[in-house]
Amino acid sequence: MQTKSKEEFVHSVFESIAPKYDMMNDILSFRRHKAWRKFTMNRMNVKKGTTAIDLCCGTCDWTIDLARASETGHMVGLDFSQNMLDVGAAKVKMAGLDKQIELVRGNAMSLPFEDNTFDYATIGFALRNVPDLVKVIEEMQRVVKPGGMVVSLELSKPTWQPFKSIYYFYFKRVLPMLGKLIAKRYEQYRWLPESLVHFPDHKQLADIFTKTGLTEVKAYPLTGGIAAVHIGIKPRI
């Protein structure tokens, strides 16, 4: 798939599934995504008053968690899907965080922020969807301050049998049918498993983090490897 066509297709996918995204995320992750995010937040240890940008923020669950952990720090949620941002904006307002959280429609590969702006840059369940994941990681590193943290929480590839076979059967066969039944979207959810096929496994992604210049890179496979957290630190000058 060409870069531009992938970008356009992914945009159309998320524009169309926005209303059912949260429900389908529960199904996709066996309702584990909240526990994975909690694990990630514990590893991040967000300090009071710190700032963050949450790339591909979707419906803003992680953006809201970051704002609550920081308590007072400015948070930016960025996504290229206006429909996803609209759902997220309603959740942000309901949480009473609309003064702390700024939502921006933008491209993760070309962030509209100056160098060394944020303490944290996060991306959740989206790195496998971008046309150029190295460029996104580089952009995340660019906008965090020296000593700042770049964090990805993403689906990954199970490493042990028989769970691996069971999971891939579910992911490739069952999930698209659930998408059709629940979200009335078959092609969109058939594409999600395909997005993982060429995505690096957790060790390969850790190597990419390191090659972009991040230091102290750590990878944490979760739930038998179906998800993984990657954390890297921007070098202090």
PDB file of C-alpha atoms in Angstrom:
ATOM      1  CA  MET A   1       0.000   0.000   0.000  1.00  0.00           C
ATOM      2  CA  GLN A   2       1.455   3.372  -1.010  1.00  0.00           C
ATOM      3  CA  THR A   3       2.138   5.870   1.774  1.00  0.00           C
ATOM      4  CA  LYS A   4      -0.538   8.337   0.752  1.00  0.00           C
ATOM      5  CA  SER A   5      -3.150   5.684   0.070  1.00  0.00           C
ATOM      6  CA  LYS A   6      -2.464   4.063   3.438  1.00  0.00           C
ATOM      7  CA  GLU A   7      -2.832   7.424   5.167  1.00  0.00           C
ATOM      8  CA  GLU A   8      -6.118   8.102   3.389  1.00  0.00           C
ATOM      9  CA  PHE A   9      -7.428   4.609   4.092  1.00  0.00           C
ATOM     10  CA  VAL A  10      -6.518   4.695   7.776  1.00  0.00           C
ATOM     11  CA  HIS A  11      -8.181   8.107   8.047  1.00  0.00           C
ATOM     12  CA  SER A  12     -11.378   6.741   6.504  1.00  0.00           C
ATOM     13  CA  VAL A  13     -11.283   3.744   8.854  1.00  0.00           C
ATOM     14  CA  PHE A  14     -11.131   5.830  12.014  1.00  0.00           C
ATOM     15  CA  GLU A  15     -13.602   8.410  10.781  1.00  0.00           C
ATOM     16  CA  SER A  16     -16.109   5.610  10.215  1.00  0.00           C
ATOM     17  CA  ILE A  17     -15.558   3.590  13.411  1.00  0.00           C
ATOM     18  CA  ALA A  18     -15.344   6.534  15.847  1.00  0.00           C
ATOM     19  CA  PRO A  19     -18.821   6.068  17.409  1.00  0.00           C
ATOM     20  CA  LYS A  20     -18.130   2.388  18.219  1.00  0.00           C
ATOM     21  CA  TYR A  21     -14.389   2.678  18.807  1.00  0.00           C
ATOM     22  CA  ASP A  22     -14.420   2.372  22.606  1.00  0.00           C
ATOM     23  CA  MET A  23     -16.725  -0.645  22.572  1.00  0.00           C
ATOM     24  CA  MET A  24     -14.690  -2.382  19.887  1.00  0.00           C
ATOM     25  CA  ASN A  25     -11.455  -1.607  21.736  1.00  0.00           C
ATOM     26  CA  ASP A  26     -12.820  -3.577  24.696  1.00  0.00           C
ATOM     27  CA  ILE A  27     -13.554  -6.498  22.397  1.00  0.00           C
ATOM     28  CA  LEU A  28     -10.277  -6.272  20.477  1.00  0.00           C
ATOM     29  CA  SER A  29      -8.141  -6.350  23.622  1.00  0.00           C
ATOM     30  CA  PHE A  30     -10.278  -8.783  25.646  1.00  0.00           C
ATOM     31  CA  ARG A  31     -10.980  -5.731  27.844  1.00  0.00           C
ATOM     32  CA  ARG A  32      -7.297  -5.600  28.761  1.00  0.00           C
ATOM     33  CA  HIS A  33      -6.446  -2.211  27.256  1.00  0.00           C
ATOM     34  CA  LYS A  34      -7.216  -0.358  30.485  1.00  0.00           C
ATOM     35  CA  ALA A  35      -4.910  -2.638  32.492  1.00  0.00           C
ATOM     36  CA  TRP A  36      -2.196  -2.212  29.848  1.00  0.00           C
ATOM     37  CA  ARG A  37      -2.527   1.565  30.047  1.00  0.00           C
ATOM     38  CA  LYS A  38      -2.420   1.436  33.855  1.00  0.00           C
ATOM     39  CA  PHE A  39       0.779  -0.637  33.657  1.00  0.00           C
ATOM     40  CA  THR A  40       2.256   1.922  31.248  1.00  0.00           C
ATOM     41  CA  MET A  41       1.315   4.856  33.458  1.00  0.00           C
ATOM     42  CA  ASN A  42       2.966   3.148  36.433  1.00  0.00           C
ATOM     43  CA  ARG A  43       6.177   2.785  34.426  1.00  0.00           C
ATOM     44  CA  MET A  44       5.995   6.418  33.297  1.00  0.00           C
ATOM     45  CA  ASN A  45       5.500   7.763  36.832  1.00  0.00           C
ATOM     46  CA  VAL A  46       4.076  11.069  35.565  1.00  0.00           C
ATOM     47  CA  LYS A  47       5.044  13.943  37.856  1.00  0.00           C
ATOM     48  CA  LYS A  48       2.688  16.705  38.955  1.00  0.00           C
ATOM     49  CA  GLY A  49       2.758  19.720  36.654  1.00  0.00           C
ATOM     50  CA  THR A  50       4.459  17.932  33.744  1.00  0.00           C
ATOM     51  CA  THR A  51       3.260  18.293  30.158  1.00  0.00           C
ATOM     52  CA  ALA A  52       2.538  15.708  27.485  1.00  0.00           C
ATOM     53  CA  ILE A  53       1.414  15.221  23.915  1.00  0.00           C
ATOM     54  CA  ASP A  54      -0.678  12.138  23.165  1.00  0.00           C
ATOM     55  CA  LEU A  55      -0.368  11.316  19.460  1.00  0.00           C
ATOM     56  CA  CYS A  56      -3.227   9.618  17.639  1.00  0.00           C
ATOM     57  CA  CYS A  57      -5.201  10.236  20.816  1.00  0.00           C
ATOM     58  CA  GLY A  58      -8.450   8.881  19.384  1.00  0.00           C
ATOM     59  CA  THR A  59     -11.209   9.182  21.947  1.00  0.00           C
ATOM     60  CA  CYS A  60      -8.763  10.538  24.538  1.00  0.00           C
ATOM     61  CA  ASP A  61      -8.657   7.819  27.203  1.00  0.00           C
ATOM     62  CA  TRP A  62      -4.884   8.073  27.568  1.00  0.00           C
ATOM     63  CA  THR A  63      -4.934  11.873  27.253  1.00  0.00           C
ATOM     64  CA  ILE A  64      -7.345  12.004  30.195  1.00  0.00           C
ATOM     65  CA  ASP A  65      -5.188   9.620  32.263  1.00  0.00           C
ATOM     66  CA  LEU A  66      -2.134  11.792  31.608  1.00  0.00           C
ATOM     67  CA  ALA A  67      -3.984  14.961  32.615  1.00  0.00           C
ATOM     68  CA  ARG A  68      -5.220  13.407  35.846  1.00  0.00           C
ATOM     69  CA  ALA A  69      -1.728  12.151  36.718  1.00  0.00           C
ATOM     70  CA  SER A  70      -0.159  15.548  36.020  1.00  0.00           C
ATOM     71  CA  GLU A  71      -3.018  17.381  37.787  1.00  0.00           C
ATOM     72  CA  THR A  72      -1.992  20.813  36.474  1.00  0.00           C
ATOM     73  CA  GLY A  73       0.234  20.310  33.426  1.00  0.00           C
ATOM     74  CA  HIS A  74      -0.885  21.247  29.919  1.00  0.00           C
ATOM     75  CA  MET A  75      -1.865  18.231  27.815  1.00  0.00           C
ATOM     76  CA  VAL A  76      -2.286  18.005  24.044  1.00  0.00           C
ATOM     77  CA  GLY A  77      -4.272  15.290  22.334  1.00  0.00           C
ATOM     78  CA  LEU A  78      -3.522  15.107  18.597  1.00  0.00           C
ATOM     79  CA  ASP A  79      -5.352  13.071  15.989  1.00  0.00           C
ATOM     80  CA  PHE A  80      -6.042  13.333  12.269  1.00  0.00           C
ATOM     81  CA  SER A  81      -9.638  12.112  12.584  1.00  0.00           C
ATOM     82  CA  GLN A  82     -12.093  14.845  13.485  1.00  0.00           C
ATOM     83  CA  ASN A  83     -14.770  12.288  14.309  1.00  0.00           C
ATOM     84  CA  MET A  84     -12.485  10.642  16.857  1.00  0.00           C
ATOM     85  CA  LEU A  85     -11.601  14.040  18.324  1.00  0.00           C
ATOM     86  CA  ASP A  86     -15.291  14.921  18.604  1.00  0.00           C
ATOM     87  CA  VAL A  87     -15.945  11.773  20.654  1.00  0.00           C
ATOM     88  CA  GLY A  88     -12.848  12.523  22.729  1.00  0.00           C
ATOM     89  CA  ALA A  89     -13.842  16.145  23.311  1.00  0.00           C
ATOM     90  CA  ALA A  90     -17.130  15.040  24.846  1.00  0.00           C
ATOM     91  CA  LYS A  91     -15.258  12.695  27.221  1.00  0.00           C
ATOM     92  CA  VAL A  92     -12.743  15.403  28.134  1.00  0.00           C
ATOM     93  CA  LYS A  93     -15.543  17.832  28.942  1.00  0.00           C
ATOM     94  CA  MET A  94     -17.403  15.212  30.987  1.00  0.00           C
ATOM     95  CA  ALA A  95     -14.199  14.615  32.961  1.00  0.00           C
ATOM     96  CA  GLY A  96     -13.954  18.344  33.661  1.00  0.00           C
ATOM     97  CA  LEU A  97     -10.555  18.578  31.974  1.00  0.00           C
ATOM     98  CA  ASP A  98     -11.346  20.809  29.003  1.00  0.00           C
ATOM     99  CA  LYS A  99      -9.266  23.648  30.494  1.00  0.00           C
ATOM    100  CA  GLN A 100      -6.228  21.401  30.903  1.00  0.00           C
ATOM    101  CA  ILE A 101      -6.455  19.396  27.679  1.00  0.00           C
ATOM    102  CA  GLU A 102      -6.065  20.943  24.236  1.00  0.00           C
ATOM    103  CA  LEU A 103      -7.236  18.835  21.293  1.00  0.00           C
ATOM    104  CA  VAL A 104      -5.518  19.394  17.961  1.00  0.00           C
ATOM    105  CA  ARG A 105      -6.252  17.955  14.552  1.00  0.00           C
ATOM    106  CA  GLY A 106      -2.873  17.162  13.033  1.00  0.00           C
ATOM    107  CA  ASN A 107      -0.437  14.702  11.475  1.00  0.00           C
ATOM    108  CA  ALA A 108       1.732  12.539  13.738  1.00  0.00           C
ATOM    109  CA  MET A 109       4.524  12.644  11.150  1.00  0.00           C
ATOM    110  CA  SER A 110       4.701  16.439  11.208  1.00  0.00           C
ATOM    111  CA  LEU A 111       3.840  17.740  14.663  1.00  0.00           C
ATOM    112  CA  PRO A 112       2.872  21.428  14.853  1.00  0.00           C
ATOM    113  CA  PHE A 113       5.025  22.098  17.920  1.00  0.00           C
ATOM    114  CA  GLU A 114       8.492  23.445  18.609  1.00  0.00           C
ATOM    115  CA  ASP A 115      11.439  21.290  19.637  1.00  0.00           C
ATOM    116  CA  ASN A 116      11.778  20.480  23.358  1.00  0.00           C
ATOM    117  CA  THR A 117       8.191  21.376  24.286  1.00  0.00           C
ATOM    118  CA  PHE A 118       6.820  18.439  26.317  1.00  0.00           C
ATOM    119  CA  ASP A 119       7.939  16.174  29.146  1.00  0.00           C
ATOM    120  CA  TYR A 120       6.235  13.136  27.598  1.00  0.00           C
ATOM    121  CA  ALA A 121       5.128  12.021  24.149  1.00  0.00           C
ATOM    122  CA  THR A 122       2.821   9.015  23.952  1.00  0.00           C
ATOM    123  CA  ILE A 123       1.129   7.018  21.211  1.00  0.00           C
ATOM    124  CA  GLY A 124      -1.412   4.295  21.935  1.00  0.00           C
ATOM    125  CA  PHE A 125      -2.552   1.571  19.525  1.00  0.00           C
ATOM    126  CA  ALA A 126      -1.601   3.653  16.510  1.00  0.00           C
ATOM    127  CA  LEU A 127       2.072   3.240  15.647  1.00  0.00           C
ATOM    128  CA  ARG A 128       1.262   0.281  13.399  1.00  0.00           C
ATOM    129  CA  ASN A 129      -1.202   2.470  11.459  1.00  0.00           C
ATOM    130  CA  VAL A 130       1.121   5.319  10.469  1.00  0.00           C
ATOM    131  CA  PRO A 131       2.794   5.416   7.031  1.00  0.00           C
ATOM    132  CA  ASP A 132       6.287   5.850   8.538  1.00  0.00           C
ATOM    133  CA  LEU A 133       6.733   4.727  12.136  1.00  0.00           C
ATOM    134  CA  VAL A 134      10.380   5.841  12.276  1.00  0.00           C
ATOM    135  CA  LYS A 135       9.365   9.375  11.307  1.00  0.00           C
ATOM    136  CA  VAL A 136       6.704   9.397  14.036  1.00  0.00           C
ATOM    137  CA  ILE A 137       9.179   8.226  16.692  1.00  0.00           C
ATOM    138  CA  GLU A 138      11.629  10.886  15.532  1.00  0.00           C
ATOM    139  CA  GLU A 139       8.919  13.544  15.769  1.00  0.00           C
ATOM    140  CA  MET A 140       7.994  12.373  19.259  1.00  0.00           C
ATOM    141  CA  GLN A 141      11.652  12.623  20.258  1.00  0.00           C
ATOM    142  CA  ARG A 142      11.949  16.075  18.681  1.00  0.00           C
ATOM    143  CA  VAL A 143       9.100  17.632  20.653  1.00  0.00           C
ATOM    144  CA  VAL A 144      10.051  16.237  24.073  1.00  0.00           C
ATOM    145  CA  LYS A 145      12.602  18.003  26.229  1.00  0.00           C
ATOM    146  CA  PRO A 146      16.054  16.531  26.844  1.00  0.00           C
ATOM    147  CA  GLY A 147      15.459  13.804  29.424  1.00  0.00           C
ATOM    148  CA  GLY A 148      11.842  13.552  28.246  1.00  0.00           C
ATOM    149  CA  MET A 149      10.091  10.257  27.660  1.00  0.00           C
ATOM    150  CA  VAL A 150       8.788   8.704  24.419  1.00  0.00           C
ATOM    151  CA  VAL A 151       6.221   5.957  25.020  1.00  0.00           C
ATOM    152  CA  SER A 152       4.338   3.554  22.749  1.00  0.00           C
ATOM    153  CA  LEU A 153       1.600   1.148  23.841  1.00  0.00           C
ATOM    154  CA  GLU A 154       0.727  -1.065  20.905  1.00  0.00           C
ATOM    155  CA  LEU A 155      -0.618  -4.417  19.851  1.00  0.00           C
ATOM    156  CA  SER A 156       2.172  -6.890  19.245  1.00  0.00           C
ATOM    157  CA  LYS A 157       2.791 -10.480  18.238  1.00  0.00           C
ATOM    158  CA  PRO A 158       2.273 -13.361  20.691  1.00  0.00           C
ATOM    159  CA  THR A 159       5.373 -15.455  21.128  1.00  0.00           C
ATOM    160  CA  TRP A 160       4.194 -18.731  22.654  1.00  0.00           C
ATOM    161  CA  GLN A 161       1.925 -21.578  21.594  1.00  0.00           C
ATOM    162  CA  PRO A 162      -0.880 -22.574  21.778  1.00  0.00           C
ATOM    163  CA  PHE A 163      -1.985 -19.057  22.702  1.00  0.00           C
ATOM    164  CA  LYS A 164      -0.398 -17.650  19.521  1.00  0.00           C
ATOM    165  CA  SER A 165      -2.573 -19.801  17.234  1.00  0.00           C
ATOM    166  CA  ILE A 166      -5.727 -19.123  19.238  1.00  0.00           C
ATOM    167  CA  TYR A 167      -5.099 -15.383  19.225  1.00  0.00           C
ATOM    168  CA  TYR A 168      -4.426 -15.166  15.489  1.00  0.00           C
ATOM    169  CA  PHE A 169      -7.573 -17.156  14.757  1.00  0.00           C
ATOM    170  CA  TYR A 170      -9.555 -14.717  16.891  1.00  0.00           C
ATOM    171  CA  PHE A 171      -7.836 -11.666  15.444  1.00  0.00           C
ATOM    172  CA  LYS A 172      -8.116 -12.684  11.776  1.00  0.00           C
ATOM    173  CA  ARG A 173     -11.416 -14.586  11.720  1.00  0.00           C
ATOM    174  CA  VAL A 174     -13.595 -13.663  14.678  1.00  0.00           C
ATOM    175  CA  LEU A 175     -12.816  -9.957  15.128  1.00  0.00           C
ATOM    176  CA  PRO A 176     -13.888  -8.864  11.601  1.00  0.00           C
ATOM    177  CA  MET A 177     -17.214 -10.639  12.082  1.00  0.00           C
ATOM    178  CA  LEU A 178     -17.713  -8.890  15.435  1.00  0.00           C
ATOM    179  CA  GLY A 179     -16.940  -5.613  13.678  1.00  0.00           C
ATOM    180  CA  LYS A 180     -19.603  -6.372  11.126  1.00  0.00           C
ATOM    181  CA  LEU A 181     -22.189  -7.356  13.750  1.00  0.00           C
ATOM    182  CA  ILE A 182     -21.515  -4.629  16.324  1.00  0.00           C
ATOM    183  CA  ALA A 183     -20.008  -1.682  14.454  1.00  0.00           C
ATOM    184  CA  LYS A 184     -21.511  -2.473  11.043  1.00  0.00           C
ATOM    185  CA  ARG A 185     -17.980  -2.296   9.650  1.00  0.00           C
ATOM    186  CA  TYR A 186     -16.433  -5.462   8.210  1.00  0.00           C
ATOM    187  CA  GLU A 187     -13.653  -4.220   5.920  1.00  0.00           C
ATOM    188  CA  GLN A 188     -12.348  -1.821   8.549  1.00  0.00           C
ATOM    189  CA  TYR A 189     -11.939  -4.567  11.145  1.00  0.00           C
ATOM    190  CA  ARG A 190     -10.626  -7.038   8.596  1.00  0.00           C
ATOM    191  CA  TRP A 191      -7.872  -4.526   7.930  1.00  0.00           C
ATOM    192  CA  LEU A 192      -6.775  -4.258  11.583  1.00  0.00           C
ATOM    193  CA  PRO A 193      -5.186  -7.743  11.693  1.00  0.00           C
ATOM    194  CA  GLU A 194      -3.463  -6.984   8.392  1.00  0.00           C
ATOM    195  CA  SER A 195      -1.943  -3.859   9.937  1.00  0.00           C
ATOM    196  CA  LEU A 196      -0.047  -6.090  12.377  1.00  0.00           C
ATOM    197  CA  VAL A 197       1.437  -8.456   9.788  1.00  0.00           C
ATOM    198  CA  HIS A 198       4.357  -6.240   8.774  1.00  0.00           C
ATOM    199  CA  PHE A 199       4.664  -4.432  12.100  1.00  0.00           C
ATOM    200  CA  PRO A 200       7.887  -5.100  14.069  1.00  0.00           C
ATOM    201  CA  ASP A 201       7.743  -7.432  17.049  1.00  0.00           C
ATOM    202  CA  HIS A 202       8.611  -5.995  20.461  1.00  0.00           C
ATOM    203  CA  LYS A 203      12.342  -6.679  20.125  1.00  0.00           C
ATOM    204  CA  GLN A 204      12.544  -5.157  16.645  1.00  0.00           C
ATOM    205  CA  LEU A 205      10.612  -2.087  17.767  1.00  0.00           C
ATOM    206  CA  ALA A 206      12.975  -1.649  20.720  1.00  0.00           C
ATOM    207  CA  ASP A 207      15.863  -1.672  18.243  1.00  0.00           C
ATOM    208  CA  ILE A 208      14.125   1.031  16.179  1.00  0.00           C
ATOM    209  CA  PHE A 209      13.685   3.158  19.316  1.00  0.00           C
ATOM    210  CA  THR A 210      17.413   2.849  19.961  1.00  0.00           C
ATOM    211  CA  LYS A 211      18.405   3.580  16.354  1.00  0.00           C
ATOM    212  CA  THR A 212      16.429   6.840  16.379  1.00  0.00           C
ATOM    213  CA  GLY A 213      18.667   8.019  19.211  1.00  0.00           C
ATOM    214  CA  LEU A 214      16.542   7.247  22.259  1.00  0.00           C
ATOM    215  CA  THR A 215      18.368   5.900  25.307  1.00  0.00           C
ATOM    216  CA  GLU A 216      17.465   3.605  28.218  1.00  0.00           C
ATOM    217  CA  VAL A 217      15.027   1.829  25.906  1.00  0.00           C
ATOM    218  CA  LYS A 218      12.815  -0.737  27.596  1.00  0.00           C
ATOM    219  CA  ALA A 219      10.222  -3.087  26.110  1.00  0.00           C
ATOM    220  CA  TYR A 220       7.504  -4.812  28.121  1.00  0.00           C
ATOM    221  CA  PRO A 221       5.476  -7.571  26.401  1.00  0.00           C
ATOM    222  CA  LEU A 222       1.998  -7.852  27.942  1.00  0.00           C
ATOM    223  CA  THR A 223      -0.642 -10.627  28.096  1.00  0.00           C
ATOM    224  CA  GLY A 224       1.372 -13.270  26.309  1.00  0.00           C
ATOM    225  CA  GLY A 225       2.810 -10.743  23.875  1.00  0.00           C
ATOM    226  CA  ILE A 226      -0.438  -9.513  22.302  1.00  0.00           C
ATOM    227  CA  ALA A 227       0.555  -6.002  23.371  1.00  0.00           C
ATOM    228  CA  ALA A 228       3.808  -4.289  24.270  1.00  0.00           C
ATOM    229  CA  VAL A 229       4.987  -1.095  25.927  1.00  0.00           C
ATOM    230  CA  HIS A 230       8.118   0.646  24.662  1.00  0.00           C
ATOM    231  CA  ILE A 231       9.781   3.494  26.559  1.00  0.00           C
ATOM    232  CA  GLY A 232      12.801   5.549  25.553  1.00  0.00           C
ATOM    233  CA  ILE A 233      14.463   8.682  26.934  1.00  0.00           C
ATOM    234  CA  LYS A 234      15.632  11.645  24.850  1.00  0.00           C
ATOM    235  CA  PRO A 235      19.331  12.180  25.568  1.00  0.00           C
ATOM    236  CA  ARG A 236      20.252  15.114  27.770  1.00  0.00           C
ATOM    237  CA  ILE A 237      22.540  17.523  26.008  1.00  0.00           C
TER     238      ILE A 237
END
